[in-house]
C-alpha positions as a LaTeX table, in Angstrom:
\begin{tabular}{lrrr}
\hline
Residue & $x$ (\AA) & $y$ (\AA) & $z$ (\AA) \\
\hline
Unk1 & 0.11 & 0.06 & $-0.04$ \\
Unk2 & 1.13 & 3.65 & $-0.41$ \\
Unk3 & 1.27 & 4.00 & 3.35 \\
Unk4 & 4.04 & 1.31 & 3.74 \\
Unk5 & 6.24 & 2.85 & 1.15 \\
Unk6 & 5.89 & 6.19 & 2.95 \\
Unk7 & 4.56 & 7.90 & $-0.10$ \\
Unk8 & 1.92 & 9.42 & 2.32 \\
Unk9 & 2.64 & 10.40 & 5.65 \\
Unk10 & 0.65 & 12.00 & 8.45 \\
Unk11 & 2.18 & 14.75 & 10.42 \\
Unk12 & 1.62 & 17.87 & 12.40 \\
Unk13 & 2.93 & 21.26 & 11.06 \\
Unk14 & 2.69 & 24.86 & 11.79 \\
Unk15 & 0.70 & 26.83 & 9.23 \\
Unk16 & 3.44 & 29.27 & 9.10 \\
Unk17 & 5.92 & 26.67 & 7.94 \\
Unk18 & 3.72 & 25.93 & 4.77 \\
Unk19 & 3.63 & 27.89 & 1.56 \\
Unk20 & 0.87 & 28.52 & $-0.84$ \\
Unk21 & 0.91 & 27.10 & $-4.24$ \\
Unk22 & $-1.80$ & 29.53 & $-5.74$ \\
Unk23 & $-1.44$ & 32.98 & $-6.58$ \\
Unk24 & $-5.11$ & 33.61 & $-5.62$ \\
Unk25 & $-7.81$ & 31.72 & $-3.86$ \\
Unk26 & $-11.54$ & 31.81 & $-3.93$ \\
Unk27 & $-13.37$ & 33.71 & $-0.95$ \\
Unk28 & $-15.87$ & 30.70 & $-0.87$ \\
Unk29 & $-15.20$ & 27.19 & $-0.07$ \\
Unk30 & $-16.69$ & 24.41 & $-2.35$ \\
Unk31 & $-19.64$ & 23.92 & 0.32 \\
Unk32 & $-20.36$ & 27.70 & $-0.10$ \\
Unk33 & $-18.95$ & 28.75 & 3.32 \\
Unk34 & $-16.64$ & 31.79 & 3.24 \\
Unk35 & $-13.12$ & 32.19 & 4.57 \\
Unk36 & $-14.65$ & 34.61 & 7.15 \\
Unk37 & $-17.44$ & 32.28 & 8.25 \\
Unk38 & $-14.89$ & 29.32 & 8.60 \\
Unk39 & $-12.39$ & 31.60 & 10.72 \\
Unk40 & $-15.24$ & 32.56 & 12.99 \\
Unk41 & $-16.46$ & 28.98 & 13.31 \\
Unk42 & $-12.92$ & 27.63 & 14.29 \\
Unk43 & $-12.34$ & 30.68 & 16.51 \\
Unk44 & $-15.52$ & 30.15 & 18.43 \\
Unk45 & $-15.21$ & 26.29 & 18.31 \\
Unk46 & $-18.27$ & 25.93 & 16.48 \\
Unk47 & $-16.48$ & 23.47 & 14.39 \\
Unk48 & $-13.19$ & 21.89 & 14.86 \\
Unk49 & $-10.13$ & 21.53 & 12.55 \\
Unk50 & $-10.46$ & 17.81 & 12.94 \\
Unk51 & $-13.84$ & 17.95 & 11.08 \\
Unk52 & $-12.04$ & 19.63 & 8.11 \\
Unk53 & $-10.08$ & 17.52 & 5.51 \\
Unk54 & $-6.36$ & 17.49 & 6.05 \\
Unk55 & $-4.28$ & 19.78 & 3.71 \\
Unk56 & $-1.84$ & 17.80 & 1.56 \\
Unk57 & 1.54 & 19.34 & 1.48 \\
Unk58 & 4.83 & 18.39 & $-0.56$ \\
Unk59 & 8.46 & 19.75 & $-0.37$ \\
Unk60 & 10.13 & 21.63 & $-3.05$ \\
Unk61 & 13.45 & 23.11 & $-2.78$ \\
Unk62 & 13.62 & 22.84 & 0.99 \\
Unk63 & 10.11 & 24.42 & 1.55 \\
Unk64 & 6.87 & 22.80 & 2.21 \\
Unk65 & 3.96 & 23.72 & $-0.11$ \\
Unk66 & 0.21 & 22.94 & 0.08 \\
Unk67 & $-0.92$ & 21.26 & $-2.92$ \\
Unk68 & $-4.54$ & 20.59 & $-1.62$ \\
Unk69 & $-5.89$ & 23.33 & 0.59 \\
Unk70 & $-4.84$ & 26.71 & $-0.17$ \\
Unk71 & $-8.03$ & 28.31 & 1.39 \\
Unk72 & $-7.73$ & 26.31 & 4.53 \\
Unk73 & $-3.99$ & 27.38 & 4.82 \\
Unk74 & $-5.01$ & 30.94 & 4.65 \\
Unk75 & $-7.50$ & 30.41 & 7.44 \\
Unk76 & $-5.16$ & 28.48 & 9.56 \\
Unk77 & $-2.31$ & 31.00 & 9.36 \\
Unk78 & $-4.67$ & 33.76 & 10.55 \\
Unk79 & $-5.60$ & 31.47 & 13.54 \\
Unk80 & $-1.94$ & 30.83 & 14.16 \\
Unk81 & $-1.00$ & 34.48 & 14.13 \\
Unk82 & $-3.53$ & 35.14 & 16.85 \\
Unk83 & $-2.19$ & 32.26 & 18.93 \\
Unk84 & $-5.42$ & 30.19 & 18.49 \\
Unk85 & $-3.68$ & 27.11 & 17.02 \\
Unk86 & $-0.09$ & 25.96 & 16.90 \\
Unk87 & $-0.15$ & 23.00 & 14.54 \\
Unk88 & $-2.41$ & 21.20 & 12.15 \\
Unk89 & $-2.43$ & 17.67 & 10.98 \\
Unk90 & $-1.45$ & 17.47 & 7.32 \\
Unk91 & $-0.78$ & 14.63 & 4.81 \\
Unk92 & 2.86 & 14.74 & 3.49 \\
Unk93 & 3.22 & 13.63 & $-0.08$ \\
Unk94 & 6.50 & 13.04 & $-1.96$ \\
Unk95 & 7.34 & 15.66 & $-4.47$ \\
Unk96 & 5.52 & 15.25 & $-7.73$ \\
Unk97 & 6.44 & 17.55 & $-10.52$ \\
Unk98 & 3.33 & 17.17 & $-12.55$ \\
Unk99 & 0.97 & 17.82 & $-9.69$ \\
Unk100 & 3.24 & 20.61 & $-8.37$ \\
Unk101 & 3.39 & 22.36 & $-11.62$ \\
Unk102 & $-0.43$ & 22.22 & $-12.18$ \\
Unk103 & $-1.11$ & 23.59 & $-8.70$ \\
Unk104 & 1.62 & 26.25 & $-8.64$ \\
Unk105 & 0.78 & 29.73 & $-9.85$ \\
Unk106 & 2.41 & 31.76 & $-6.99$ \\
Unk107 & 4.19 & 35.04 & $-8.07$ \\
Unk108 & 6.04 & 35.30 & $-4.77$ \\
Unk109 & 7.28 & 31.77 & $-3.88$ \\
Unk110 & 4.03 & 31.06 & $-1.86$ \\
Unk111 & 4.29 & 33.72 & 0.71 \\
Unk112 & 0.97 & 35.18 & 0.21 \\
Unk113 & $-2.30$ & 35.02 & $-1.89$ \\
Unk114 & $-4.83$ & 37.36 & $-3.26$ \\
Unk115 & $-8.40$ & 36.72 & $-2.97$ \\
Unk116 & $-10.94$ & 36.38 & $-5.63$ \\
Unk117 & $-14.59$ & 37.54 & $-4.94$ \\
Unk118 & $-13.82$ & 39.84 & $-1.94$ \\
Unk119 & $-10.23$ & 41.18 & $-2.02$ \\
Unk120 & $-7.51$ & 40.64 & 0.54 \\
Unk121 & $-7.81$ & 43.88 & 2.46 \\
Unk122 & $-11.51$ & 43.44 & 2.97 \\
Unk123 & $-10.96$ & 39.86 & 4.23 \\
Unk124 & $-8.31$ & 40.90 & 6.54 \\
Unk125 & $-10.76$ & 43.68 & 7.78 \\
Unk126 & $-13.51$ & 41.05 & 8.43 \\
Unk127 & $-11.13$ & 38.60 & 10.13 \\
Unk128 & $-10.04$ & 41.50 & 12.48 \\
Unk129 & $-13.68$ & 42.38 & 13.30 \\
Unk130 & $-14.42$ & 38.78 & 14.09 \\
Unk131 & $-11.33$ & 38.52 & 16.25 \\
Unk132 & $-12.11$ & 41.85 & 18.22 \\
Unk133 & $-15.76$ & 40.73 & 18.86 \\
Unk134 & $-14.43$ & 37.39 & 20.13 \\
Unk135 & $-11.84$ & 38.84 & 22.31 \\
Unk136 & $-14.46$ & 41.34 & 23.71 \\
Unk137 & $-16.98$ & 38.58 & 24.51 \\
Unk138 & $-14.37$ & 36.37 & 26.20 \\
Unk139 & $-13.40$ & 39.38 & 28.38 \\
Unk140 & $-16.84$ & 39.93 & 29.42 \\
Unk141 & $-17.11$ & 36.21 & 30.28 \\
Unk142 & $-13.76$ & 36.25 & 32.18 \\
Unk143 & $-14.89$ & 39.38 & 34.14 \\
Unk144 & $-18.37$ & 37.91 & 34.94 \\
Unk145 & $-16.59$ & 34.70 & 36.20 \\
Unk146 & $-14.54$ & 36.87 & 38.53 \\
Unk147 & $-17.39$ & 38.69 & 40.01 \\
Unk148 & $-19.33$ & 35.54 & 40.46 \\
Unk149 & $-16.56$ & 33.93 & 42.55 \\
\hline
\end{tabular}
């Protein structure tokens, strides 16, 4: 089987150690959910990363690139920046030139992506609003807990 010859290998990685292959990503996932909704749901633990299919990554020139999951990676990087996650489970694949070349459209070695259908700046603003709201609500809960003691 593929597993025994190490073609596929499950491992934990930090999102910040993974690069994008796409130059731009869609604002919506295949199921219709937006990047912002997904970020909000993961932040509020409405859904967990375990419920989301693992990203597939492969090495190229000493760096790891996502070949399946550019949108997921975008959301995970934003959660990691805010110290909400440290690592995610990924499926590591051996380098495959054909798949890599088909996926790779990045113009900056996979460091960042543009967003189709909303724009990067708007999405960053959305994420920040969701984050600020989440922090406010959590502070309120903590304050209430202290008062109740």
